[in-house]
Structure formats: structure tokens, C-alpha cells
Coordinates of C-alpha atoms in Angstrom, one line a residue:
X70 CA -25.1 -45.8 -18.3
X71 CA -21.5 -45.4 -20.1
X72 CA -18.8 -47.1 -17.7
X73 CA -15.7 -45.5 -19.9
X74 CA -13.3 -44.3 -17.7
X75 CA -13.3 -40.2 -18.1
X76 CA -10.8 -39.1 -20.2
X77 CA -7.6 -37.3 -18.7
X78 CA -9.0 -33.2 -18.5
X79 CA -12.2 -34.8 -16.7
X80 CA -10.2 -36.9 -13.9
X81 CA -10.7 -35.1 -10.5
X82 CA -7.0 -33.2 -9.1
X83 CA -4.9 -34.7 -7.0
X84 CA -6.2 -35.4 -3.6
X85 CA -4.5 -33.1 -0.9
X86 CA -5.2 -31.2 2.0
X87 CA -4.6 -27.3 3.1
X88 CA -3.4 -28.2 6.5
X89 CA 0.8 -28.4 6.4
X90 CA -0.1 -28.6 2.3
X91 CA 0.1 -32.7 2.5
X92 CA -0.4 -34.6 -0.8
X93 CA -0.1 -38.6 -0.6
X94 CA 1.5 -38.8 -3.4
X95 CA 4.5 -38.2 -1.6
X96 CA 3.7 -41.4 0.7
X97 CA 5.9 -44.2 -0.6
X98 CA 3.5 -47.5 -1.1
X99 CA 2.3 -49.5 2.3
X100 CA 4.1 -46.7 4.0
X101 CA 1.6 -43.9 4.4
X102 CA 0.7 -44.4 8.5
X103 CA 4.5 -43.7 8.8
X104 CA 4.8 -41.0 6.3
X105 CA 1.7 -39.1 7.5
X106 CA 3.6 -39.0 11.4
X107 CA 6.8 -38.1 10.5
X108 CA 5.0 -35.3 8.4
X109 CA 3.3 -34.1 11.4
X110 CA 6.2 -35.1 14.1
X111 CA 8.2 -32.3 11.8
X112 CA 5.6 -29.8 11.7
X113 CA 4.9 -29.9 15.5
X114 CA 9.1 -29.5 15.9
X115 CA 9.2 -26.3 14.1
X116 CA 6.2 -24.8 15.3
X117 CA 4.4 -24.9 12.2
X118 CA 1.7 -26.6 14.4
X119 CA 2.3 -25.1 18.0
X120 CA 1.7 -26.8 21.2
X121 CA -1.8 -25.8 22.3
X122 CA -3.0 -26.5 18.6
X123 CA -5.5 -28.6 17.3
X124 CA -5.1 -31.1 14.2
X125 CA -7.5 -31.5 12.0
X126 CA -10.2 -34.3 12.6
X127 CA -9.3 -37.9 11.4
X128 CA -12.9 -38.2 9.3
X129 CA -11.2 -34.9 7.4
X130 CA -7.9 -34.9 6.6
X131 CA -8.7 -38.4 5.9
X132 CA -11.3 -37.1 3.2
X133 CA -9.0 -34.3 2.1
X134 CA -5.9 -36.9 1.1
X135 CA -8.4 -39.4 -0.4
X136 CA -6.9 -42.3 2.0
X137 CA -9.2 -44.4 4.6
X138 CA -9.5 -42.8 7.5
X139 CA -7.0 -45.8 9.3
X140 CA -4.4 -44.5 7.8
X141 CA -4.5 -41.2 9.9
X142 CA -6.0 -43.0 12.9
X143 CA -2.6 -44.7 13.0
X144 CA -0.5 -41.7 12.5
X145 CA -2.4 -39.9 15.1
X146 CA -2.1 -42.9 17.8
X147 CA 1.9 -42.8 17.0
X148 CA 2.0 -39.4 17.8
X149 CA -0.1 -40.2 21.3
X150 CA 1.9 -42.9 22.3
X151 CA 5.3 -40.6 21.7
X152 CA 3.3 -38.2 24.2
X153 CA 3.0 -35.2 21.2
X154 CA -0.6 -35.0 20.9
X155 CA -3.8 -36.4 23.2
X156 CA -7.4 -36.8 22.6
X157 CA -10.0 -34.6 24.2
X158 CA -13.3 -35.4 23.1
X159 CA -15.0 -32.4 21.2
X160 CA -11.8 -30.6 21.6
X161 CA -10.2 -32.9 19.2
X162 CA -6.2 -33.7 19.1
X163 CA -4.4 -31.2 20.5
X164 CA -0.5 -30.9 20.5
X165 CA 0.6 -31.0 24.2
X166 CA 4.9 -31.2 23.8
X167 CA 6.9 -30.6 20.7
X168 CA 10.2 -33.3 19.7
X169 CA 13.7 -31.7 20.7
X170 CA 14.7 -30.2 17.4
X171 CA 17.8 -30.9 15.8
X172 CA 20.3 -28.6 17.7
X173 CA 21.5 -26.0 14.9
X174 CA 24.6 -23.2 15.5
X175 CA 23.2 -20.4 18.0
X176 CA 23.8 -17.1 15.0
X177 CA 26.5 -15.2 15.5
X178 CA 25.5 -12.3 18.0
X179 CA 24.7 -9.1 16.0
X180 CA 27.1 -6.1 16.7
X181 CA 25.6 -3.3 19.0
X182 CA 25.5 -0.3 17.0
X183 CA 28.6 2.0 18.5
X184 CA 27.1 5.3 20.1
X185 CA 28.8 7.4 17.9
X186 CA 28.4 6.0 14.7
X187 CA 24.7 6.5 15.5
X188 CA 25.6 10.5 15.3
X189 CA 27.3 11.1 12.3
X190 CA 27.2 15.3 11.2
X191 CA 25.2 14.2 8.4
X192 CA 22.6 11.9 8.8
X193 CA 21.5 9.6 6.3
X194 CA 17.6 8.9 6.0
X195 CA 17.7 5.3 8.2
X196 CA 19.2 7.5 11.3
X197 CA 15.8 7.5 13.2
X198 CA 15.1 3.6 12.7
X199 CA 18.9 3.3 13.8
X200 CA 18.8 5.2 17.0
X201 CA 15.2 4.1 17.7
X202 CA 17.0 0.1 17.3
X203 CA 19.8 0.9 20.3
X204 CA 19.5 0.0 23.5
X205 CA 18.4 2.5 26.1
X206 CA 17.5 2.5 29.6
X207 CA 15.9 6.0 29.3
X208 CA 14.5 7.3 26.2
X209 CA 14.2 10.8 26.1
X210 CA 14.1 11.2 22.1
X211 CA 11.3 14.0 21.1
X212 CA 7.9 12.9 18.9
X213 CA 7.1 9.9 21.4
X214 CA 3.7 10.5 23.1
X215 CA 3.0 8.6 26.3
X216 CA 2.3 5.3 24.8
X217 CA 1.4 4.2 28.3
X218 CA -1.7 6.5 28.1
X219 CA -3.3 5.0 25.2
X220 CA -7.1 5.1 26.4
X221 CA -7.7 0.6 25.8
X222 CA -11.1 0.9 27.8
X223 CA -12.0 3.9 25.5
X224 CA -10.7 2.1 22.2
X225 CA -12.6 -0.9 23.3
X226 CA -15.9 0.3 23.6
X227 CA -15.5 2.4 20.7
X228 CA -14.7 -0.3 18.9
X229 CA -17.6 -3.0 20.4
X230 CA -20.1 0.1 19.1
X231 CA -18.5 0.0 15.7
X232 CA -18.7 -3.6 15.1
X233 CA -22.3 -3.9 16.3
X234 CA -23.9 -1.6 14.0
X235 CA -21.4 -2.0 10.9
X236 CA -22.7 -3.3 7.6
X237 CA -21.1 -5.6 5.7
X238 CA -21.1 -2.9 2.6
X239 CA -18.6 -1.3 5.1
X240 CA -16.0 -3.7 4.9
X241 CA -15.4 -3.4 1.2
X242 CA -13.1 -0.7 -0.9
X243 CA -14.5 2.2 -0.1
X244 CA -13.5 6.4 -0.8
X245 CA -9.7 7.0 -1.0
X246 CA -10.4 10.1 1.1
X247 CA -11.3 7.9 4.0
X248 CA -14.9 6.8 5.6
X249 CA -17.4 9.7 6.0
X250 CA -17.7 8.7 9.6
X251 CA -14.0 10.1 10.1
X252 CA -14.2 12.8 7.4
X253 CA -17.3 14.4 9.2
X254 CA -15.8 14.0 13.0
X255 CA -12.1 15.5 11.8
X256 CA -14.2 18.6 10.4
X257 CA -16.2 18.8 13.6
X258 CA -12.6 18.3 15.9
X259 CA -10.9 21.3 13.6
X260 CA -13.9 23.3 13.7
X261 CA -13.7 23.0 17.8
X262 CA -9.9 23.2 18.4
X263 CA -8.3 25.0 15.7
X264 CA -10.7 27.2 14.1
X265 CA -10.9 25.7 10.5
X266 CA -14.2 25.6 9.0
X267 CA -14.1 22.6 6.7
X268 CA -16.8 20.5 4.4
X269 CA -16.1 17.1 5.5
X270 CA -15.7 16.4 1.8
X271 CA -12.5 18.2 1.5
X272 CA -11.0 15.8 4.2
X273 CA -8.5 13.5 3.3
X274 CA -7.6 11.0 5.2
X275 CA -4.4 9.8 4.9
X276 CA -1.4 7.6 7.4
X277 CA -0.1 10.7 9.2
X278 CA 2.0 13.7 8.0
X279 CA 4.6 11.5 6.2
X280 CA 1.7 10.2 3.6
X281 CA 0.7 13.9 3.7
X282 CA 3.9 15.1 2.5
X283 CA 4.3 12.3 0.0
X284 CA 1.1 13.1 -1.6
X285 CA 1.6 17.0 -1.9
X286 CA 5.2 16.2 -3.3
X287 CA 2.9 14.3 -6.1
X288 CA 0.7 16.9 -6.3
X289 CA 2.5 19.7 -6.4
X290 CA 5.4 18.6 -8.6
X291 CA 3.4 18.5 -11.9
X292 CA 2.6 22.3 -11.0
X293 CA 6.4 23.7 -11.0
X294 CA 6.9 23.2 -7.3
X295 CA 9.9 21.8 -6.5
X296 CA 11.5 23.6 -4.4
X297 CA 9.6 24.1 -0.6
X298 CA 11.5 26.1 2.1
X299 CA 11.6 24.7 5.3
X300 CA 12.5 26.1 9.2
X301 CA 16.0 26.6 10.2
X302 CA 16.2 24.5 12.5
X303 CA 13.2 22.2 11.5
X304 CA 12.5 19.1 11.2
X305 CA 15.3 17.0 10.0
X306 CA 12.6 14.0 9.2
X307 CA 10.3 16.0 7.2
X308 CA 13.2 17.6 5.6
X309 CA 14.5 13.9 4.8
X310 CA 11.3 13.2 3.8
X311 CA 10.6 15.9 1.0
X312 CA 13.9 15.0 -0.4
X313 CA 13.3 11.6 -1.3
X314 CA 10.4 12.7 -3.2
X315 CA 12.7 15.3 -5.4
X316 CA 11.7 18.2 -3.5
X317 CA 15.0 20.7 -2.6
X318 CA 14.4 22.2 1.1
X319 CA 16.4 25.8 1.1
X320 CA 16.2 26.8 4.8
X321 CA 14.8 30.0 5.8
X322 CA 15.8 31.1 9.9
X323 CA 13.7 31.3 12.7
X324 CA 14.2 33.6 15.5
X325 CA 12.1 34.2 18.9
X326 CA 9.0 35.3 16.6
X327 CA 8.9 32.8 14.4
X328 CA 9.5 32.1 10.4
X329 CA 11.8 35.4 9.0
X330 CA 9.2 35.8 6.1
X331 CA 11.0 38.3 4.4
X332 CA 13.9 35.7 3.9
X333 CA 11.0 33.4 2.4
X334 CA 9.9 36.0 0.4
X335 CA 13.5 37.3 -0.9
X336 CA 14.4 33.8 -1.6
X337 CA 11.9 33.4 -4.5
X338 CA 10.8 29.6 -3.3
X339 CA 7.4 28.9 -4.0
X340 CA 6.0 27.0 -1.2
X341 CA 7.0 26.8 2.2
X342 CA 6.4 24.1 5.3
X343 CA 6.1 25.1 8.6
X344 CA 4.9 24.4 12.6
X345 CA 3.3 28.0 13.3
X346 CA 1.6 26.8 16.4
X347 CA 4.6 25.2 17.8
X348 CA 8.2 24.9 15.9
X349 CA 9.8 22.2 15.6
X350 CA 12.5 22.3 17.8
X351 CA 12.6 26.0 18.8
X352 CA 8.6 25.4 20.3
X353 CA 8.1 29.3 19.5
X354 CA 5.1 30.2 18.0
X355 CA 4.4 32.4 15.3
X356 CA 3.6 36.1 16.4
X357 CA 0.8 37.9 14.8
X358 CA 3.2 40.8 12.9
X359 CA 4.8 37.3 10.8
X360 CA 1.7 36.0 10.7
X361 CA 0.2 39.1 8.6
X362 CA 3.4 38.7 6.7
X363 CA 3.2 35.4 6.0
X364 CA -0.8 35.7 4.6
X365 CA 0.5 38.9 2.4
X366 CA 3.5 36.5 0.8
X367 CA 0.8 33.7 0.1
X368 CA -1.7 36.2 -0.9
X369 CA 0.7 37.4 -3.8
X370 CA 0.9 33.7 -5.1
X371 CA 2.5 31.9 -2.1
X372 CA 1.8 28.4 -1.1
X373 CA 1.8 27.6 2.9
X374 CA 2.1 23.9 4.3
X375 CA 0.8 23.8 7.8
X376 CA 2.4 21.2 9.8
X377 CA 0.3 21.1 13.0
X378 CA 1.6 18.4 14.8
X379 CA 1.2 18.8 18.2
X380 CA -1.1 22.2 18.6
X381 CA -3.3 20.1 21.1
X382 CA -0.5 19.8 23.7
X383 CA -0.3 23.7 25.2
X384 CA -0.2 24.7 28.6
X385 CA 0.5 28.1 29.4
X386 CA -0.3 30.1 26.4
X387 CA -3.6 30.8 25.2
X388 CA -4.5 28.6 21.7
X389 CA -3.1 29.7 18.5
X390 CA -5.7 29.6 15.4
X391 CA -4.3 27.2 12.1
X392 CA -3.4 29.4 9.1
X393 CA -5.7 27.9 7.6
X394 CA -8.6 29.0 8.8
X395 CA -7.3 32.6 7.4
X396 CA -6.5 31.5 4.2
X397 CA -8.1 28.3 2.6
X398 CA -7.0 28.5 -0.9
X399 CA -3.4 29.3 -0.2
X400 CA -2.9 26.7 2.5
X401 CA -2.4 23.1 3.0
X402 CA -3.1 21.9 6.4
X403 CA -1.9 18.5 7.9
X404 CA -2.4 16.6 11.3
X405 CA -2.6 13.3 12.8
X406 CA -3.5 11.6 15.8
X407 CA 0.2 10.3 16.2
X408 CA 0.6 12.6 19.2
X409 CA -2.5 12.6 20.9
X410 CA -2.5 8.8 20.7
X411 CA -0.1 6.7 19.3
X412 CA 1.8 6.9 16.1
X413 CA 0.9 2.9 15.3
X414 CA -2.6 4.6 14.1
X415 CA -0.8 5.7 11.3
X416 CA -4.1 7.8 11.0
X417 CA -4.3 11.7 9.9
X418 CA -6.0 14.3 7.6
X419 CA -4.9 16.8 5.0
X420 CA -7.0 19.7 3.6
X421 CA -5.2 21.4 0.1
X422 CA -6.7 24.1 -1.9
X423 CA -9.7 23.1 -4.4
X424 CA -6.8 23.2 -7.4
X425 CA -4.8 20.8 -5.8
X426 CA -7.2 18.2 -4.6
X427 CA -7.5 15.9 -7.4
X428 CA -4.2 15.5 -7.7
X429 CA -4.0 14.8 -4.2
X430 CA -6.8 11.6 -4.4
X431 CA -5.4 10.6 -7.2
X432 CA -1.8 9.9 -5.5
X433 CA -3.9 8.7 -2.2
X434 CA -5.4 6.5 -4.6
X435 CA -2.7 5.2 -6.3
X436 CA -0.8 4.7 -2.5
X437 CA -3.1 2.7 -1.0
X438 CA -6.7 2.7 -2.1
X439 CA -7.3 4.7 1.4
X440 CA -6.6 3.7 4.9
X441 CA -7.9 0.9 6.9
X442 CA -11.7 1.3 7.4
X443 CA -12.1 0.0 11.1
X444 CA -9.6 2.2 12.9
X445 CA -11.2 5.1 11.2
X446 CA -14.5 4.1 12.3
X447 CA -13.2 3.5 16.0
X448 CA -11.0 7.0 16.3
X449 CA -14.7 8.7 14.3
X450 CA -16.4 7.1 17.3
X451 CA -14.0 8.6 19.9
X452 CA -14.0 12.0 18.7
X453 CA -17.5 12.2 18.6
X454 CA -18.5 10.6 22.1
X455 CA -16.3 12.9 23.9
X456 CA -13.4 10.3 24.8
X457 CA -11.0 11.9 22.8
X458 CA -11.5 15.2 24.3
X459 CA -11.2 13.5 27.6
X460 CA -7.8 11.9 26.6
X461 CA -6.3 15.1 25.3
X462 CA -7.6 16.4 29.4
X463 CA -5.8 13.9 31.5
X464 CA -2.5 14.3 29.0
X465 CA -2.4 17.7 29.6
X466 CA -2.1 17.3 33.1
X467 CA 0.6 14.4 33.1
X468 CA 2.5 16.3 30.2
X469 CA 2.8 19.4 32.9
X470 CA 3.9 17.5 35.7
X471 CA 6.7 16.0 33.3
X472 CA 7.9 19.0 31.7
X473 CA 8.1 20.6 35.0
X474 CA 9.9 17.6 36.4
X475 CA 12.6 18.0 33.1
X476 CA 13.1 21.6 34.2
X477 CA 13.4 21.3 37.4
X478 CA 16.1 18.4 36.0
X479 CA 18.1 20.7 34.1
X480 CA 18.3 23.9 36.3
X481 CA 19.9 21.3 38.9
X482 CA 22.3 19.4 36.2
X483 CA 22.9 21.8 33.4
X484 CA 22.1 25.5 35.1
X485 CA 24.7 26.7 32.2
X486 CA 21.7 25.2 29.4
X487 CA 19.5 27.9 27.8
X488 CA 15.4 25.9 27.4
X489 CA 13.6 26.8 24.8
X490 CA 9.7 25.6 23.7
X491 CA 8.0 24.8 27.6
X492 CA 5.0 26.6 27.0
X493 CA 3.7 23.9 24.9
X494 CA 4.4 20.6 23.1
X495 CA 6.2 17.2 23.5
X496 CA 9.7 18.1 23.9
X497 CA 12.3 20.7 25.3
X498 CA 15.2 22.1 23.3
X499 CA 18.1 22.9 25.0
X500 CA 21.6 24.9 23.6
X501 CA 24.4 24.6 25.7
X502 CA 26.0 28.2 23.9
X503 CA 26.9 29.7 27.2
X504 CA 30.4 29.2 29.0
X505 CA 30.6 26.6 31.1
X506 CA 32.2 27.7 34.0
X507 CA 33.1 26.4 37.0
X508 CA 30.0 26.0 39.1
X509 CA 28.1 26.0 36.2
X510 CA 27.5 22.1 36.4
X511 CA 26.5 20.4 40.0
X512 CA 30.1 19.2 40.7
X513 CA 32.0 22.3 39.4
X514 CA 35.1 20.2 38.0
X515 CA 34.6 21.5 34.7
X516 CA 37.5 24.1 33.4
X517 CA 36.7 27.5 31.6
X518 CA 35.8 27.3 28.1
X519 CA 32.4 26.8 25.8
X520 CA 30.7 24.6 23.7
X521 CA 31.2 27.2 20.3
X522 CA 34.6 26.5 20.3
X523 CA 34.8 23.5 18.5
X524 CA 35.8 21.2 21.4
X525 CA 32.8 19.1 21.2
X526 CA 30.0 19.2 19.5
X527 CA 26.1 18.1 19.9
X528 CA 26.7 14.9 18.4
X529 CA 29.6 13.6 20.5
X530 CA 27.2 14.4 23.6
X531 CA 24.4 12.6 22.4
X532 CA 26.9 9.8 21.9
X533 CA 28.6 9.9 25.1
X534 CA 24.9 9.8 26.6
X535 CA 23.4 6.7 24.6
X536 CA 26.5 4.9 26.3
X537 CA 25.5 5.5 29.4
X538 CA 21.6 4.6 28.5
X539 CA 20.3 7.9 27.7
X540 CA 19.1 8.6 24.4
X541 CA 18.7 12.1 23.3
X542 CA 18.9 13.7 20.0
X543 CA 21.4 16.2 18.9
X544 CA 20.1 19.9 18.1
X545 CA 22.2 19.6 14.8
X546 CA 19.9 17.2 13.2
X547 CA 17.9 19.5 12.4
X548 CA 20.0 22.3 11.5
X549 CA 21.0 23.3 7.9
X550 CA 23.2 26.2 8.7
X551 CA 25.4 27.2 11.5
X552 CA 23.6 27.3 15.3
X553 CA 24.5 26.9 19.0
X554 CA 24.8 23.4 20.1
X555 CA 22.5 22.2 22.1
X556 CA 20.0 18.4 22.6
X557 CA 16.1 17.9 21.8
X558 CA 14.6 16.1 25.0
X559 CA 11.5 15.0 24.7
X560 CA 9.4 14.3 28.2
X561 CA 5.6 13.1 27.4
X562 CA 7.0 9.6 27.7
X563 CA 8.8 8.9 30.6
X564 CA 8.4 9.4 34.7
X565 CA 9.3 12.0 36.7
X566 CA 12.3 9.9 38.0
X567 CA 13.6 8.5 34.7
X568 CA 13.5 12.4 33.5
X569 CA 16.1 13.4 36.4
X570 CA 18.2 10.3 36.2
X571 CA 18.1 10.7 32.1
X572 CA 19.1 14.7 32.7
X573 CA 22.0 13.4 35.2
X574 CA 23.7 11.6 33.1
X575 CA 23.8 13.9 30.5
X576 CA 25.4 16.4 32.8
X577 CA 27.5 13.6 34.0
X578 CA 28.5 12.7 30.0
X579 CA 28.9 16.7 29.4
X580 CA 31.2 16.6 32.3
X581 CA 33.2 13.8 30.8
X582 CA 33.9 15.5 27.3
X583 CA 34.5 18.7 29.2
X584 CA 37.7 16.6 30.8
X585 CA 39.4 15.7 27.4

């Protein structure tokens, strides 16, 4: 047998190990016991190894840095007699108190964002994660479901009966449009609550109404659509949202009906986006006359985006069928789960006309490869055993007691305030357009005069709020064009008490202003 030593590209790599990425060739000579503690020491003193973790076992990080295994032995009794790590039989070394690290300068303290920065007239397309980022003790911004609700037995279950008949094939790529599990129990749900008769293969799943709207901006782009009217007031996030994909947002008004459709159809824009079932803010609901128009302008070449973003959550009307149901081909319908459960999910569903749904999977595809197979395989499992119809029960009930509670809040504290949008929904909108009177607020030290004149606006209330530790959002936002002042106050989230001591202090911030 040949005894040549192997040439250079047939020598084996350089021994080293994964754990803390050691290599002895940084040990000087005769000195690798001490360089292989102070290695470790360091790692266990910034919590690259934590206390409560395990190092690896002497036979194989001793193998794995192609030394004897002494050489660790040693470095592991230096850190037991410094009291770092300890020996526990099968349980191997475990860390059990970290050095003192070098002290370093404590950062500077980060400036709290000033209130009224945070409400600038024209707010730029960070705003949300800006206000969402300052400190409140009572959060009544709209769009927040109660978190607190979130059904963790349900999802458990759900999810134990997932994983125990899940095959591995299921854990690879799979359809853009989401798992067939999902596809089939989102057609089922629509079917059941909103009327939509859907093939689960025209489902597309996608991460909530935001992806929706990005895709559809793809989509529709290539077509000649780039212009898609929106409410007036609607949605200043979707309108944001729209516009960073290119797409202009003229605004058509809404009234006590709903959508003006002959100002859509006098305006010549293409497409439209809007909450039939519940407007956002307004919460009216589109009446049947504007709903015939609306299905006559789409019929003549129209193209309707259905935002139904919280149709679930009603209480003292009767359901209101989706558009689409009505009109397939000339409507694109979107939902999500992000109000029923939690908007973390990042989990909901589009449905676009036959001529538009390549071009849809296509962007999906391009996006993301489709969402995250597991929690569409738990929420398929929910909808289907009944627990999500269940959920959508007990919020119902909690969401009444709340919205009544906010009422109740603001006929004591702000009796001069006009509410808008109880019957169903998330959130109340208020407009303070009436004057405010003496006796009009609960201390009556407020002097004759009204919110249109220019005195104060929306903003500077919401402002003047957040520094006392309310947080509301301004009805401005999410105008285009002129309106009446007013605040969006969302109540799924929060108690009973934290909705009348959040509605006190905006009375008692509205008072303040009023004083100037």
C-alpha cells in the first residue's frame, strides 16, 4: 500500500466545529486549554450561549476541532471551577451564571415621538407604524380586533389534528394559490356567510387585503388600469397603499346610502374599491337603489373591488350579501381573517374575474411562492370543525357590550358628537360639526363657538388626547376633500372601563383646546 502523503486538493479541510464557529487554528501553540475557555467564557458573557444552555459533549467538540479530548476536558473544568458551567450526568454541561460583561455606555434614551408631530394634515405612509410605536395607556385606534380573544385552546387542537395526519409531501412548495385544504373551507365559509358561490380553485390565498391590493395593482396595471376610485372618506391605508403601487385614487363621496355612483360613473375611472357591507369610517352600508347602480356601471364595462373587511361583525341589521355573488366577472372580492382573529395571521383570500386570474398567480407567485402551509392548514381546520363559527358567536356578544359601553361614553362626555357606523363593525366614527355650546360637554365651561371654524381641527385633538394616553385617530386621515371634523374610535379591543376613561379624556382634551 502507497504511504505518499496525499497531495494538497486530497488533504481533508480544516478541522472546526459549528458550535460558536471554533477553528484551532486560531489556538496559539501549548495554549489551546486556555484559548478554548476564554472562547467559551466570551460566548457565555454575551449570551451567545445562555444560562440554562447546554455545551456540546467533550468526546464531540473534541472530534469536531481534531484535538484530544483533554484539551476540552480542561477548558470545561476551568469554566466549573469559575462557577459558569456544572456537570449533570446525561444532561451534560450546562451554563448556570454568566461573567459580568464589560460595562459599556447605557445608549442615549430615544426621543418620545411629540403627539403632534404624530398628526401632521398629510400623512406620510409610516404614520400607522408611528402612532402604533407611541406610548398609550388606552388604545382606542380602529382595525384592532380583541387580541385577547384569540381562541389558543381552539388553535391548539386544530393544530395537534393537523400535525398528526400531515405528510411530509405537505411540507414542501406547494400551489401559489394556497393549500386545497384552505381553498375548499374559504369557498364553503363564503358560500355560508356571504352568499358567494365559488370553485375552491378560484381561491387565492394571499397575506390579507394589503397583498390583495398589491397583486391586483400588478394585475390590473398591464390592462390600462391605473386609476381606481376610492370612498370619500375611505381608507387612508388602502388609499396609501394603492399609491405606492402607481395607482391614482380620485375620490368619489359617500353620503347616508352609500358610494354616489353616478359621481363614479361621471368621473370616467375604470375601477373602483369599496366596503359595501360596512364603510370604512362612515360604517353605512350600501342601499339596494346604489347597489343596482353600481351593478349597471360595472355591467357597461366597470370593474368593482370588494373590500369586505369586517362584514362578520353586525349586530343590529340583518346580513348584507357581497357584490360578488351578483356579479362574478366584474368583481374582485377580498377578505381576511385579520378581524375575526388576529391580524399576525397575515392570512386572506381574493377571488378576481377568470381574465384576471393569471395575472394575479403570477404576481402571488413571484411575491412569495404562496403563504405559509401550516397556518393554513390550522385556520382550514377551524373553519370546518365549527370553532370558527363559534369564535365569530362569543365576539359578537363582547363586541355589543363594548360598543354600547362607547356610546353610552360619549352621550355622557361629548353629547354635542354626532356617531355614525354602530350597527355593525369594529369602530365608531364620531364628527364633532355641531356647536359646542355651553352644557354641551359634562362641565359646561366651554364658550360658544364650533369645531368648522378653523379653531382646531381633528388632528390637534387626537394630539392633545395621545398626551394624555388616549390614542385615537383623526377623521381627516381619511378624508380627500373637505368634511366635518370628527375622531375614528375603535372599541373591539378594550374594557368597558378603559372605553369611558379613554372617552373622558378626550372630552377632557376637547375641553382644553376649546379654552385657547
Amino acid at each position: 500500500m502507497s504511504r505518499a502523503k496525499p497531495r494538497a486538493p486530497e488533504r481533508s479541510i480544516t478541522a472546526g466545529s459549528d458550535f460558536l464557529h471554533l477553528t484551532i487554528t486560531d489556538a496559539p501553540p501549548g495554549g489551546r486549554a486556555d484559548w478554548l475557555a476564554g472562547r467559551l467564557r466570551q460566548a457565555i458573557a454575551d449570551g451567545r450561549v445562555p444560562v440554562g444552555g447546554r455545551l456540546p459533549a467533550t468526546r464531540v467538540l473534541a472530534a469536531d476541532l481534531g484535538v484530544s479530548r483533554g484539551v476540552v476536558t480542561e477548558a470545561y473544568q476551568r469554566l466549573t471551577e469559575e462557577g459558569h458551567v456544572t456537570g449533570r450526568g446525561r444532561a451534560g454541561t450546562v451554563v448556570v451564571a454568566a461573567p459580568p460583561a464589560p460595562a459599556t455606555p447605557a445608549p442615549a434614551p430615544a426621543a418620545a415621538p411629540v403627539p403632534t408631530a404624530l398628526f401632521p394634515p398629510a400623512p406620510g405612509s409610516d404614520i400607522f407604524d408611528a402612532v402604533r410605536a407611541a406610548s398609550a395607556t388606552i388604545d382606542l385606534t380602529p382595525g384592532v380586533p380583541d387580541l385577547a380573544a384569540f381562541p389558543r385552546a381552539d388553535w391548539l387542537r386544530a393544530e395537534r389534528a393537523v400535525l398528526r395526519h400531515l405528510a411530509a409531501a405537505d411540507l414542501g412548495y406547494g400551489d401559489p394559490c394556497g393549500a386545497p385544504a384552505l381553498r375548499r373551507a374559504v369557498a364553503a365559509w363564503l358560500a355560508r356567510s356571504r352568499g358567494i358561490a365559488v370553485d375552491p380553485g378560484e381561491v387565492i390565498i394571499v397575506a390579507g387585503v394589503s397583498q390583495a391590493l398589491g397583486l391586483l395593482a400588478q394585475a390590473l396595471g398591464p390592462t390600462g388600469i391605473d386609476r381606481i376610485a376610492v370612498e370619500d372618506p375611505g381608507s387612508l391605508g388602502v388609499r396609501q397603499h394603492l399609491n405606492n403601487w402607481r395607482v391614482d385614487t380620485p375620490p368619489i363621496a359617500v353620503d347616508d346610502a352609500g358610494l354616489l355612483v353616478d359621481e363614479l360613473a361621471a368621473s370616467g375611472v375604470p375601477a373602483v374599491m369599496l366596503t359595501p357591507a360596512h364603510q370604512f369610517p362612515t360604517g353605512v352600508v350600501l342601499d339596494g337603489d346604489r347597489r343596482r347602480q353600481l351593478v349597471e356601471w360595472a355591467r357597461s364595462g366597470g370593474l368593482i373591488i370588494e373590500d369586505d373587511y369586517d362584514a362578520e361583525h353586525r349586530y343590529d341589521r340583518p346580513p348584507v350579501p357581497a357584490l360578488r355573488g351578483l356579479l362574478p366577472e366584474q368583481v374582485c372580492y377580498a377578505g381576511s381573517v385579520s378581524k375575526l382573529l388576529a391580524p399576525a395571521l397575515r392570512v386572506g383570500w381574493l377571488l378576481v374575474p377568470a381574465r384576471h386570474r393569471e395575472a394575479v398567480v403570477a404576481a402571488k407567485r413571484n411575491a412569495d411562492l404562496g403563504n405559509a402551509v401550516l397556518p393554513q392548514l390550522v385556520l382550514a381546520e377551524l373553519m370546518t370543525s365549527g370553532a370558527l363559527e363559534r369564535q365569530l358567536r362569543l365576539l359578537r356578544r363582547r363586541h355589543i357590550r363594548r360598543r354600547d359601553a362607547m356610546i353610552a361614553a360619549l352621550t355622557r362626555h361629548l353629547p354635542g358628537a354626532t356617531v355614525h357606523g354602530a350597527a355593525a363593525g369594529l369602530h365608531l366614527m364620531i364628527t364633532l360639526d355641531g356647536d359646542l355650546t355651553d352644557g354641551d360637554l359634562t362641565d359646561g365651561d366651554l364658550t360658544d363657538g364650533d369645531l368648522t371654524d378653523g379653531e382646531l381641527t381633528d388632528g390637534e385633538l387626537a394630539a392633545a388626547t395621545l398626551a394624555r394616553g388616549v390614542k385615537v385617530q383623526p377623521l381627516s386621515w381619511h378624508c380627500q376633500r373637505p368634511y366635518p371634523p370628527g375622531l375614528v374610535l375603535g372599541y373591539a379591543a378594550r374594557t368597558a372601563t378603559e372605553i369611558e376613561d379613554g372617552v373622558a379624556t378626550i372630552a377632557s382634551a376637547l375641553r382644553q383646546l376649546r379654552k385657547r
